[in-house]
Amino acid sequence: MKKLVQAFSAVVLCVGLLTGCGGPGPNTVHTADDLENKNIGVQLGTTGDIFAEDVAGAVIERYNSGADAVQALKQGKVDAVIIDNEPAKVFVEKNEGLQILEEEFAVEEYAVAVKKGNTELTEAINGALKELKSDGTLDQIEKNWIGEDAGKTPYVTPDGTEYPNGKLVMATNAQFPPYELVENNEIVGFDVDMMRAVCDKLGYELVIENMAFDSIIAAVDSGKADVGVAGMTVTEDRLKNIDFSDPYTTTTQVIITRAE
């Protein structure tokens, strides 16, 4: 009799769990409109976090990294994840059973965060970005990290480059491939090469500080870092605390769900 009661209790517990004993339930998000009243996973402090707040009735679950949000989706703890397109591709490729909806959720531009009022550095970065766009270097860097030719056009510092202006500290969050990630104990990625090219133009030695994404703006504002570069989108709310360079690339926000 005792074993029968235990077995019955286990069944009741199984039914009571949100994800069920058989794993997460079927996908219920097929378009952006389906996000209403759903549980949405985001990385804390990101644009996805900001956009999710506008979804009617949604419960927003915030995680320290996009990878954590994706794992929550796989486990059935959330119904969808809102995140930038290129990291989404990486996460879906590495996690069977997930998909990216074809519908774009939002279009955004990435820029370099600079301490508010530091117009000298902002203008210098803008000048360097303009040169890198004009001579094709920025396009080369992007192709090396994004698309079919990834890995074929790595950025190399020009011979004879010197750094008379000392060090420039870049705050980032190295959990956002292909923009910033850790490979062989080194922080690499699109943003890293872009800023290395900018620093080569301006005569700075690039120093990278890895931290939580939602700490980057505070680091720039306090002077702990000179710039923040982490797939960071210009928003009105962020402009209250920091300035931004001109955009250096355009991307989209997308929705990851469990596959059908």
Backbone as JSON, one array per atom type, in Angstrom:
{
  "sequence": "MKKLVQAFSAVVLCVGLLTGCGGPGPNTVHTADDLENKNIGVQLGTTGDIFAEDVAGAVIERYNSGADAVQALKQGKVDAVIIDNEPAKVFVEKNEGLQILEEEFAVEEYAVAVKKGNTELTEAINGALKELKSDGTLDQIEKNWIGEDAGKTPYVTPDGTEYPNGKLVMATNAQFPPYELVENNEIVGFDVDMMRAVCDKLGYELVIENMAFDSIIAAVDSGKADVGVAGMTVTEDRLKNIDFSDPYTTTTQVIITRAE",
  "N": [[0.84, -1.21, 0.0], [1.97, 1.22, 0.8], [3.9, 1.63, -1.19], [2.2, 2.0, -3.35], [0.95, 4.41, -2.73], [3.17, 6.1, -2.8], [3.84, 5.92, -5.5], [1.55, 7.06, -6.66], [1.75, 9.66, -5.65], [4.04, 10.53, -6.95], [3.11, 10.66, -9.56], [1.2, 12.7, -9.36], [2.89, 14.84, -8.64], [4.41, 15.03, -10.95], [2.48, 15.84, -12.86], [1.91, 18.29, -11.81], [4.16, 19.85, -12.21], [5.51, 22.53, -14.14], [6.9, 22.04, -16.53], [6.52, 19.37, -16.87], [6.9, 15.77, -16.58], [7.67, 14.65, -18.93], [9.29, 16.49, -20.18], [9.69, 19.78, -21.74], [6.73, 21.46, -22.94], [4.83, 21.64, -26.09], [5.75, 24.01, -28.7], [4.39, 27.25, -28.53], [4.64, 29.68, -29.65], [4.55, 31.31, -32.56], [4.58, 33.58, -34.04], [5.43, 37.09, -33.61], [3.24, 38.24, -32.4], [2.25, 36.21, -30.86], [3.67, 36.31, -28.54], [2.41, 37.66, -26.53], [1.3, 37.57, -23.19], [3.02, 35.49, -22.58], [5.89, 33.68, -21.21], [8.94, 35.19, -21.38], [12.32, 34.88, -22.16], [15.3, 36.71, -21.55], [18.51, 38.38, -21.88], [19.83, 40.05, -19.15], [19.49, 43.54, -19.07], [19.87, 43.99, -21.78], [19.02, 44.97, -25.21], [17.01, 43.26, -26.01], [15.8, 42.76, -23.57], [14.74, 45.3, -23.07], [12.93, 45.6, -25.24], [11.2, 43.47, -24.72], [9.72, 44.35, -22.6], [7.68, 45.78, -23.69], [5.81, 44.0, -24.55], [2.55, 42.93, -24.31], [1.2, 41.74, -21.3], [3.27, 39.94, -20.9], [5.54, 37.83, -19.08], [8.64, 38.54, -17.94], [11.66, 36.9, -17.89], [14.78, 37.29, -16.61], [18.19, 36.79, -17.4], [21.69, 36.2, -16.72], [23.21, 35.78, -18.97], [22.92, 35.28, -22.55], [23.12, 32.61, -23.21], [22.24, 31.32, -20.89], [19.54, 32.06, -20.92], [18.71, 30.72, -23.21], [19.07, 28.05, -22.43], [17.11, 27.92, -20.49], [14.88, 28.1, -22.11], [15.06, 25.67, -23.52], [14.54, 23.93, -21.43], [11.94, 24.44, -20.89], [11.23, 26.48, -19.19], [10.78, 29.03, -20.07], [8.87, 30.5, -22.77], [9.88, 31.59, -25.06], [12.79, 33.26, -26.44], [14.14, 36.47, -26.7], [16.56, 37.94, -28.65], [19.65, 39.12, -30.14], [20.27, 38.69, -33.67], [22.66, 37.37, -34.76], [24.04, 36.14, -32.48], [21.86, 34.5, -31.85], [21.82, 32.69, -33.99], [24.18, 31.25, -33.48], [23.57, 30.06, -30.98], [21.34, 28.47, -31.64], [22.42, 26.73, -33.47], [24.08, 25.26, -31.83], [22.36, 24.05, -30.09], [20.21, 21.56, -30.2], [16.84, 21.23, -31.33], [15.83, 23.76, -31.24], [14.69, 26.85, -32.79], [14.77, 29.71, -35.0], [12.45, 32.23, -35.44], [11.17, 33.35, -38.57], [10.24, 35.92, -38.81], [11.35, 39.18, -38.23], [12.01, 40.8, -35.15], [12.82, 43.35, -34.36], [14.77, 46.11, -35.65], [18.11, 47.22, -35.25], [20.96, 49.32, -34.36], [24.42, 49.0, -33.69], [26.74, 50.64, -31.55], [29.6, 52.44, -30.19], [29.96, 52.89, -26.76], [30.59, 55.8, -24.86], [31.95, 57.86, -22.27], [29.73, 60.28, -21.0], [29.84, 63.47, -22.4], [32.47, 63.34, -23.17], [33.55, 64.42, -25.71], [35.82, 64.62, -27.26], [37.02, 62.03, -27.41], [34.84, 60.63, -28.49], [34.52, 61.88, -31.01], [36.97, 61.26, -32.13], [36.84, 58.45, -32.33], [34.68, 58.29, -34.1], [35.86, 59.41, -36.36], [37.84, 57.5, -36.92], [36.24, 55.24, -37.42], [34.94, 56.09, -39.71], [37.08, 56.15, -41.55], [37.77, 53.43, -41.53], [35.49, 52.3, -42.61], [35.55, 53.45, -45.12], [37.95, 52.48, -46.28], [37.47, 49.81, -46.45], [38.12, 48.1, -44.37], [36.41, 47.67, -42.16], [34.31, 46.27, -43.31], [35.69, 43.99, -44.07], [36.36, 42.94, -41.55], [33.8, 42.36, -40.55], [32.94, 40.38, -42.38], [34.72, 38.41, -41.71], [33.71, 37.39, -39.38], [31.01, 36.99, -39.69], [28.76, 35.24, -41.74], [29.19, 33.27, -44.8], [31.9, 33.34, -45.4], [33.28, 33.4, -43.05], [36.09, 33.57, -40.94], [37.99, 33.74, -42.91], [39.12, 36.21, -43.44], [40.87, 37.51, -41.41], [41.52, 40.21, -39.13], [44.51, 42.08, -39.15], [46.93, 43.84, -37.39], [48.43, 46.68, -38.82], [51.81, 46.71, -40.04], [54.36, 48.36, -38.22], [52.72, 49.88, -36.6], [52.22, 52.02, -33.86], [51.76, 52.94, -30.37], [51.4, 55.67, -29.09], [49.63, 57.02, -27.46], [49.02, 55.65, -25.19], [47.0, 53.39, -23.19], [43.73, 52.13, -24.02], [40.82, 51.32, -22.46], [38.47, 48.84, -22.89], [35.27, 47.94, -22.03], [33.45, 44.95, -21.91], [31.18, 42.16, -22.55], [31.87, 39.0, -22.69], [30.16, 36.95, -23.79], [28.7, 36.75, -26.08], [28.57, 35.7, -28.83], [28.83, 36.19, -32.41], [30.16, 38.48, -31.7], [31.56, 39.07, -29.32], [33.48, 36.79, -27.55], [34.97, 34.02, -25.75], [37.85, 32.39, -26.7], [40.24, 29.92, -26.5], [41.18, 30.97, -24.07], [41.22, 33.66, -24.63], [39.75, 36.81, -25.33], [37.81, 37.35, -28.09], [36.41, 38.35, -31.32], [33.97, 40.04, -33.45], [33.48, 42.7, -32.45], [35.8, 43.08, -30.94], [37.89, 42.98, -32.84], [37.08, 45.15, -34.39], [37.39, 47.3, -32.57], [40.09, 47.05, -32.06], [41.13, 47.74, -34.54], [40.24, 50.39, -34.64], [41.71, 51.45, -32.48], [44.29, 51.03, -33.45], [44.32, 52.92, -35.46], [44.13, 55.25, -33.95], [46.26, 55.25, -32.24], [46.27, 53.9, -29.77], [46.77, 51.38, -27.29], [44.84, 48.56, -27.07], [42.96, 47.45, -24.33], [41.14, 44.93, -22.77], [38.34, 44.53, -20.71], [36.45, 42.15, -19.15], [33.1, 41.77, -18.17], [29.87, 41.7, -16.44], [27.05, 42.27, -18.55], [25.19, 44.26, -17.78], [26.77, 45.88, -16.25], [28.39, 47.41, -17.76], [27.77, 50.06, -18.73], [27.86, 51.52, -16.33], [30.56, 51.17, -15.74], [31.79, 52.63, -17.77], [30.74, 55.17, -17.28], [31.8, 55.71, -14.74], [34.47, 55.85, -15.26], [36.03, 53.63, -15.07], [36.29, 52.17, -17.33], [37.16, 53.14, -20.67], [35.6, 52.92, -22.93], [32.54, 51.26, -23.91], [31.85, 48.28, -25.43], [29.85, 46.0, -26.78], [28.02, 44.72, -28.55], [26.15, 46.79, -28.38], [23.23, 48.65, -28.4], [22.03, 51.83, -29.45], [19.92, 53.61, -27.39], [17.23, 55.67, -26.17], [17.03, 55.67, -23.42], [19.57, 54.77, -22.57], [21.11, 56.87, -23.51], [20.77, 58.78, -21.64], [22.71, 58.42, -19.77], [25.17, 57.89, -21.01], [27.25, 58.68, -23.87], [27.21, 57.96, -27.41], [29.1, 56.59, -30.14], [29.13, 57.01, -33.75], [27.08, 54.62, -35.53], [28.39, 51.3, -36.09], [27.59, 48.93, -37.18], [24.66, 47.18, -38.38], [21.91, 45.32, -37.16], [19.48, 42.77, -36.23], [16.79, 42.11, -33.92], [15.62, 38.96, -32.88], [13.39, 36.13, -32.49], [13.72, 33.27, -30.58], [12.5, 30.0, -30.45], [11.24, 26.82, -29.21], [11.57, 24.07, -31.43], [9.06, 22.84, -33.72]],
  "CA": [[0.0, 0.0, 0.0], [2.86, 2.36, 0.89], [4.49, 1.82, -2.51], [1.15, 2.51, -4.23], [0.79, 5.83, -2.38], [4.35, 6.8, -3.31], [3.73, 5.99, -6.96], [0.51, 8.03, -6.97], [2.31, 10.98, -5.34], [4.98, 10.87, -8.02], [2.32, 11.05, -10.73], [0.63, 14.02, -9.06], [3.98, 15.81, -8.72], [4.77, 15.15, -12.37], [1.46, 16.64, -13.53], [1.95, 19.63, -11.26], [5.3, 20.62, -12.68], [5.24, 23.32, -15.35], [7.48, 21.42, -17.72], [6.06, 17.98, -16.97], [7.94, 14.76, -16.51], [8.1, 14.33, -20.27], [10.05, 17.6, -20.73], [8.92, 20.97, -22.08], [5.58, 21.25, -23.8], [4.97, 22.07, -27.48], [5.94, 25.43, -28.95], [3.14, 28.01, -28.69], [4.99, 31.0, -30.19], [4.8, 31.15, -33.99], [4.79, 34.94, -34.54], [5.66, 38.05, -32.53], [1.97, 38.47, -31.7], [2.04, 35.12, -29.9], [4.44, 36.56, -27.32], [1.54, 38.23, -25.49], [0.96, 36.71, -22.05], [3.95, 34.37, -22.49], [7.12, 33.87, -20.45], [9.99, 35.53, -22.33], [13.67, 34.91, -21.6], [16.19, 37.73, -22.11], [19.72, 38.67, -21.12], [19.61, 41.23, -18.33], [20.02, 44.83, -19.49], [20.07, 44.08, -23.23], [17.91, 45.53, -25.97], [15.94, 42.29, -25.93], [15.15, 43.04, -22.29], [13.97, 46.52, -23.24], [11.81, 45.34, -26.15], [10.26, 42.53, -24.11], [8.85, 45.09, -21.67], [6.54, 46.32, -24.43], [4.9, 42.92, -24.93], [1.41, 42.94, -23.39], [0.96, 40.58, -20.46], [4.4, 39.01, -20.85], [6.37, 37.7, -17.88], [10.02, 38.59, -18.42], [12.64, 36.2, -17.06], [16.06, 37.88, -16.96], [19.33, 35.92, -17.12], [22.98, 36.88, -16.81], [23.76, 35.6, -20.31], [22.0, 34.74, -23.53], [23.2, 31.15, -23.14], [21.37, 30.89, -19.79], [18.16, 32.22, -21.38], [18.46, 29.65, -24.17], [18.91, 26.81, -21.68], [15.79, 27.99, -19.86], [13.92, 27.78, -23.17], [15.13, 24.22, -23.76], [13.97, 23.25, -20.28], [10.52, 24.77, -20.77], [11.0, 27.52, -18.18], [10.24, 30.18, -20.8], [8.25, 30.11, -24.04], [10.67, 32.14, -26.16], [13.9, 34.14, -26.07], [14.39, 37.58, -27.61], [18.0, 38.17, -28.64], [20.19, 39.57, -31.42], [20.23, 37.65, -34.69], [23.87, 36.56, -34.92], [24.14, 35.21, -31.35], [20.78, 33.52, -31.96], [22.27, 31.65, -34.93], [25.17, 30.43, -32.79], [22.91, 29.27, -29.94], [20.47, 27.47, -32.26], [23.31, 25.72, -34.08], [24.68, 24.44, -30.77], [21.32, 23.47, -29.24], [19.21, 20.86, -31.0], [15.46, 21.39, -30.91], [15.46, 25.18, -31.21], [14.57, 27.48, -34.09], [14.6, 31.16, -35.04], [11.31, 32.59, -36.27], [11.56, 34.13, -39.74], [9.82, 37.3, -38.59], [12.25, 40.01, -37.43], [11.31, 41.46, -34.05], [13.2, 44.78, -34.39], [16.05, 46.43, -36.29], [18.89, 48.07, -34.35], [22.32, 49.65, -34.75], [25.4, 48.95, -32.62], [27.67, 51.77, -31.49], [30.55, 52.42, -29.07], [29.55, 53.73, -25.64], [31.66, 56.66, -24.36], [31.52, 58.66, -21.13], [28.96, 61.45, -21.41], [30.6, 64.7, -22.44], [33.83, 63.12, -23.69], [33.39, 64.63, -27.15], [37.1, 64.41, -27.94], [37.15, 60.61, -27.72], [33.75, 60.24, -29.38], [34.82, 62.36, -32.36], [38.13, 60.5, -32.62], [36.33, 57.14, -32.72], [33.88, 58.48, -35.31], [36.79, 59.6, -37.47], [38.47, 56.22, -37.22], [35.22, 54.38, -38.02], [34.72, 56.58, -41.08], [38.21, 55.68, -42.35], [37.69, 51.96, -41.64], [34.42, 51.99, -43.57], [35.98, 53.91, -46.45], [39.01, 51.65, -46.87], [37.02, 48.43, -46.53], [38.55, 47.29, -43.23], [35.26, 47.29, -41.34], [33.61, 45.23, -44.07], [36.53, 42.79, -43.97], [36.2, 42.41, -40.19], [32.46, 41.78, -40.45], [32.92, 39.14, -43.15], [35.53, 37.39, -41.02], [32.97, 36.85, -38.24], [29.6, 36.75, -40.02], [28.5, 34.82, -43.1], [29.81, 32.07, -45.33], [33.35, 33.48, -45.47], [33.8, 33.61, -41.69], [37.4, 32.99, -40.67], [38.89, 33.84, -44.06], [39.72, 37.54, -43.58], [41.17, 38.03, -40.07], [42.15, 41.52, -39.06], [45.91, 42.08, -38.72], [47.44, 45.19, -37.14], [49.43, 47.06, -39.84], [53.22, 46.79, -39.62], [54.83, 49.68, -37.83], [51.76, 50.58, -35.75], [52.7, 52.37, -32.52], [50.7, 53.36, -29.46], [51.92, 56.78, -28.29], [48.6, 57.59, -26.6], [48.8, 54.79, -24.03], [46.02, 52.31, -23.26], [42.3, 52.42, -24.04], [40.15, 50.19, -21.82], [37.16, 48.5, -23.46], [34.44, 47.05, -21.22], [32.61, 44.1, -22.74], [30.65, 40.95, -21.95], [32.34, 38.02, -23.68], [29.24, 35.83, -23.91], [27.8, 37.25, -27.1], [29.18, 35.36, -30.12], [30.27, 36.27, -32.73], [30.67, 39.83, -31.43], [32.6, 38.89, -28.31], [33.45, 35.46, -26.96], [36.28, 33.55, -25.28], [38.44, 31.26, -27.41], [41.61, 29.66, -26.06], [41.45, 31.89, -22.96], [41.38, 35.01, -25.15], [38.5, 37.42, -25.78], [37.89, 37.63, -29.52], [35.12, 38.59, -31.92], [33.77, 41.18, -34.34], [33.69, 43.96, -31.72], [37.19, 43.16, -30.52], [38.68, 43.37, -34.01], [36.69, 46.51, -34.76], [38.02, 48.26, -31.66], [41.54, 46.98, -32.26], [41.39, 48.54, -35.73], [40.06, 51.8, -34.24], [42.85, 51.82, -31.64], [45.47, 51.11, -34.33], [44.22, 54.21, -36.15], [44.23, 56.37, -33.01], [47.49, 55.16, -31.46], [46.02, 53.37, -28.43], [46.84, 49.94, -27.05], [43.53, 48.12, -26.59], [42.89, 46.58, -23.15], [39.75, 44.47, -22.67], [37.86, 44.12, -19.39], [35.22, 41.36, -19.26], [32.21, 41.99, -17.02], [28.46, 41.49, -16.72], [26.58, 43.25, -19.52], [24.52, 45.4, -17.14], [27.76, 46.68, -15.53], [29.24, 48.12, -18.73], [27.49, 51.5, -18.74], [28.39, 52.07, -15.08], [32.02, 51.18, -15.84], [32.16, 53.76, -18.63], [30.36, 56.4, -16.58], [32.69, 55.93, -13.6], [35.85, 55.96, -15.72], [36.73, 52.35, -14.96], [36.57, 51.83, -18.72], [37.06, 54.29, -21.57], [34.49, 52.67, -23.85], [31.8, 50.01, -23.76], [31.59, 47.68, -26.75], [29.31, 44.66, -26.5], [26.78, 44.63, -29.3], [25.31, 47.71, -27.62], [22.34, 49.45, -29.23], [21.71, 53.18, -28.99], [18.53, 53.81, -26.97], [17.01, 56.94, -25.47], [17.3, 55.47, -21.99], [21.02, 54.72, -22.38], [21.67, 58.19, -23.8], [20.69, 59.61, -20.44], [23.89, 58.15, -18.94], [26.4, 57.82, -21.79], [27.19, 59.07, -25.27], [27.53, 56.89, -28.36], [29.73, 56.9, -31.42], [28.3, 56.65, -34.9], [26.91, 53.16, -35.62], [29.39, 50.58, -36.87], [26.93, 47.83, -37.88], [23.22, 47.06, -38.19], [21.48, 43.93, -36.95], [18.06, 42.63, -35.88], [16.37, 41.27, -32.8], [14.81, 37.83, -33.35], [12.74, 35.31, -31.47], [14.06, 31.85, -30.57], [11.5, 29.14, -29.81], [11.46, 25.4, -29.4], [11.1, 23.63, -32.74], [7.73, 22.2, -33.7]],
  "C": [[0.87, 1.25, 0.0], [3.49, 2.66, -0.46], [3.49, 2.42, -3.48], [0.95, 4.0, -4.0], [1.96, 6.64, -2.93], [4.29, 6.97, -4.82], [2.7, 7.03, -7.37], [1.0, 9.46, -6.73], [3.25, 11.44, -6.43], [4.25, 11.33, -9.27], [1.74, 12.44, -10.54], [1.69, 15.1, -9.19], [4.36, 16.06, -10.17], [3.79, 16.05, -13.1], [1.54, 18.08, -13.08], [3.1, 20.47, -11.74], [4.97, 21.31, -13.99], [5.73, 22.61, -16.59], [7.06, 19.97, -17.9], [7.21, 17.02, -16.94], [8.48, 14.41, -17.88], [8.9, 15.44, -20.91], [9.14, 18.76, -21.09], [7.78, 20.66, -23.04], [5.82, 21.74, -25.21], [5.15, 23.58, -27.6], [4.59, 26.11, -29.18], [3.4, 29.4, -29.26], [5.4, 30.81, -31.66], [5.02, 32.5, -34.68], [5.04, 35.85, -33.35], [4.39, 38.3, -31.74], [1.7, 37.4, -30.65], [2.79, 35.32, -28.59], [3.57, 37.11, -26.19], [1.18, 37.16, -24.45], [1.85, 35.48, -21.91], [5.12, 34.71, -21.56], [8.27, 34.06, -21.44], [11.34, 35.59, -21.62], [14.52, 35.95, -22.31], [17.48, 37.78, -21.3], [19.52, 40.01, -20.42], [20.27, 42.47, -18.92], [20.19, 45.01, -20.98], [18.87, 44.73, -23.9], [16.73, 44.56, -25.98], [15.12, 42.46, -24.66], [14.23, 44.25, -22.43], [12.74, 46.28, -24.12], [10.76, 44.44, -25.52], [9.28, 43.24, -23.17], [7.62, 45.66, -22.36], [5.52, 45.26, -24.83], [3.8, 42.79, -23.88], [1.31, 41.62, -22.62], [2.11, 39.62, -20.31], [5.06, 39.0, -19.47], [7.81, 37.6, -18.35], [10.94, 37.91, -17.41], [14.03, 36.65, -17.52], [17.22, 36.99, -16.49], [20.63, 36.69, -17.34], [23.63, 36.76, -18.18], [22.69, 35.07, -21.25], [21.97, 33.22, -23.49], [22.3, 30.62, -22.02], [19.9, 30.99, -20.19], [17.78, 31.09, -22.34], [18.27, 28.31, -23.46], [17.55, 26.77, -20.97], [14.69, 27.67, -20.87], [13.9, 26.28, -23.43], [14.44, 23.44, -22.65], [12.49, 23.54, -20.08], [10.21, 25.82, -19.71], [10.49, 28.82, -18.79], [9.71, 29.68, -22.14], [9.06, 30.58, -25.24], [11.8, 32.99, -25.59], [14.02, 35.22, -27.14], [15.86, 37.95, -27.51], [18.45, 38.62, -30.04], [20.38, 38.39, -32.37], [21.47, 36.77, -34.75], [24.13, 35.65, -33.72], [23.06, 34.13, -31.4], [21.18, 32.37, -32.87], [23.25, 30.69, -34.25], [24.5, 29.51, -31.77], [22.04, 28.16, -30.55], [21.3, 26.35, -32.89], [23.84, 24.75, -33.03], [23.64, 23.72, -29.92], [20.21, 22.86, -30.1], [17.82, 21.11, -30.44], [15.0, 22.82, -30.8], [15.39, 25.73, -32.63], [14.45, 28.99, -33.94], [13.41, 31.45, -35.94], [11.77, 33.5, -37.41], [11.26, 35.62, -39.54], [10.84, 38.05, -37.72], [11.46, 40.75, -36.35], [11.59, 42.96, -34.04], [14.53, 44.92, -35.1], [16.79, 47.41, -35.38], [20.29, 48.3, -34.9], [23.23, 49.6, -33.52], [26.33, 50.16, -32.71], [28.56, 51.62, -30.26], [30.08, 53.38, -27.99], [30.76, 54.49, -25.09], [31.1, 57.49, -23.2], [30.83, 59.94, -21.6], [29.82, 62.71, -21.31], [32.01, 64.56, -22.96], [33.79, 63.21, -25.22], [34.7, 64.38, -27.91], [37.28, 62.95, -28.35], [36.07, 60.16, -28.69], [34.04, 60.65, -30.82], [36.01, 61.61, -32.96], [37.7, 59.12, -33.1], [35.51, 57.25, -34.01], [34.77, 58.65, -36.54], [37.45, 58.31, -37.9], [37.48, 55.27, -37.9], [34.96, 54.79, -39.47], [35.83, 56.09, -42.01], [38.13, 54.17, -42.58], [36.57, 51.52, -42.57], [34.87, 52.31, -44.98], [37.01, 52.97, -47.09], [38.67, 50.15, -46.89], [37.39, 47.55, -45.35], [37.38, 46.8, -42.4], [34.46, 46.18, -42.01], [34.38, 43.91, -43.99], [36.37, 42.13, -42.61], [34.85, 41.72, -40.04], [32.39, 40.44, -41.17], [33.71, 38.03, -42.47], [34.76, 36.72, -39.88], [31.54, 36.45, -38.59], [29.48, 36.32, -41.48], [29.31, 33.62, -43.54], [31.33, 32.12, -45.35], [34.0, 33.71, -44.11], [35.12, 32.88, -41.51], [38.41, 33.17, -41.78], [39.6, 35.19, -44.16], [40.03, 38.15, -42.21], [41.85, 39.38, -40.12], [43.57, 41.38, -38.51], [46.35, 43.52, -38.54], [48.53, 45.53, -38.17], [50.84, 47.12, -39.25], [53.58, 48.23, -39.27], [53.87, 50.48, -36.96], [52.34, 50.8, -34.36], [51.55, 52.93, -31.69], [51.19, 54.48, -28.53], [50.9, 57.34, -27.29], [48.24, 56.71, -25.4], [47.72, 53.76, -24.26], [44.59, 52.86, -23.31], [41.58, 51.17, -23.54], [38.74, 50.03, -22.38], [36.44, 47.53, -22.53], [33.54, 46.25, -22.14], [32.05, 42.94, -21.92], [30.87, 39.83, -22.95], [31.48, 36.76, -23.73], [28.22, 36.11, -25.01], [28.37, 36.98, -28.49], [28.26, 35.75, -31.29], [30.89, 37.64, -32.43], [31.75, 39.85, -30.36], [32.4, 37.53, -27.64], [34.86, 35.09, -26.52], [36.68, 32.33, -26.08], [39.89, 31.11, -26.98], [42.06, 30.69, -25.02], [41.69, 33.34, -23.42], [40.02, 35.53, -25.62], [38.67, 37.87, -27.23], [36.49, 37.97, -30.03], [35.1, 39.82, -32.8], [34.09, 42.49, -33.62], [35.14, 44.16, -31.31], [38.07, 43.61, -31.68], [38.36, 44.78, -34.46], [37.39, 47.54, -33.88], [39.54, 48.2, -31.76], [41.93, 47.8, -33.49], [41.26, 50.03, -35.43], [41.28, 52.27, -33.44], [44.14, 51.91, -32.46], [45.49, 52.44, -35.08], [44.55, 55.37, -35.21], [45.49, 56.32, -32.14], [47.29, 54.75, -30.01], [46.28, 51.86, -28.4], [45.53, 49.49, -26.43], [43.68, 47.16, -25.42], [41.43, 46.21, -22.95], [39.44, 44.01, -21.25], [36.51, 43.41, -19.56], [34.39, 41.52, -18.0], [30.77, 41.67, -17.4], [27.95, 42.6, -17.64], [25.98, 44.48, -18.83], [25.47, 46.22, -16.27], [28.56, 47.59, -16.47], [29.02, 49.62, -18.7], [28.03, 52.16, -17.48], [29.91, 52.16, -15.12], [32.5, 52.35, -16.69], [31.88, 55.07, -17.92], [31.32, 56.73, -15.45], [34.15, 56.14, -14.0], [36.66, 54.69, -15.56], [37.12, 51.85, -16.35], [36.42, 53.09, -19.57], [35.87, 54.16, -22.51], [33.79, 51.38, -23.45], [31.45, 49.49, -25.14], [31.14, 46.25, -26.52], [28.0, 44.46, -27.25], [25.75, 45.56, -28.69], [24.54, 48.64, -28.56], [22.1, 50.82, -28.61], [20.23, 53.24, -28.64], [18.42, 55.12, -26.22], [17.35, 56.8, -23.99], [18.8, 55.45, -21.71], [21.68, 56.08, -22.6], [21.56, 59.15, -22.62], [21.98, 59.51, -19.62], [25.21, 58.16, -19.7], [26.17, 58.41, -23.18], [27.53, 57.86, -26.14], [28.26, 57.44, -29.57], [28.7, 56.75, -32.53], [28.15, 55.13, -34.94], [28.01, 52.52, -36.45], [28.82, 49.33, -37.55], [25.45, 47.83, -37.55], [22.85, 45.6, -38.04], [20.0, 43.92, -36.6], [17.91, 41.85, -34.59], [15.46, 40.18, -33.34], [14.26, 37.06, -32.17], [13.18, 33.85, -31.64], [12.92, 31.1, -29.85], [11.96, 27.68, -29.88], [10.91, 25.0, -30.77], [9.78, 22.91, -32.62], [7.85, 20.73, -33.34]]
}
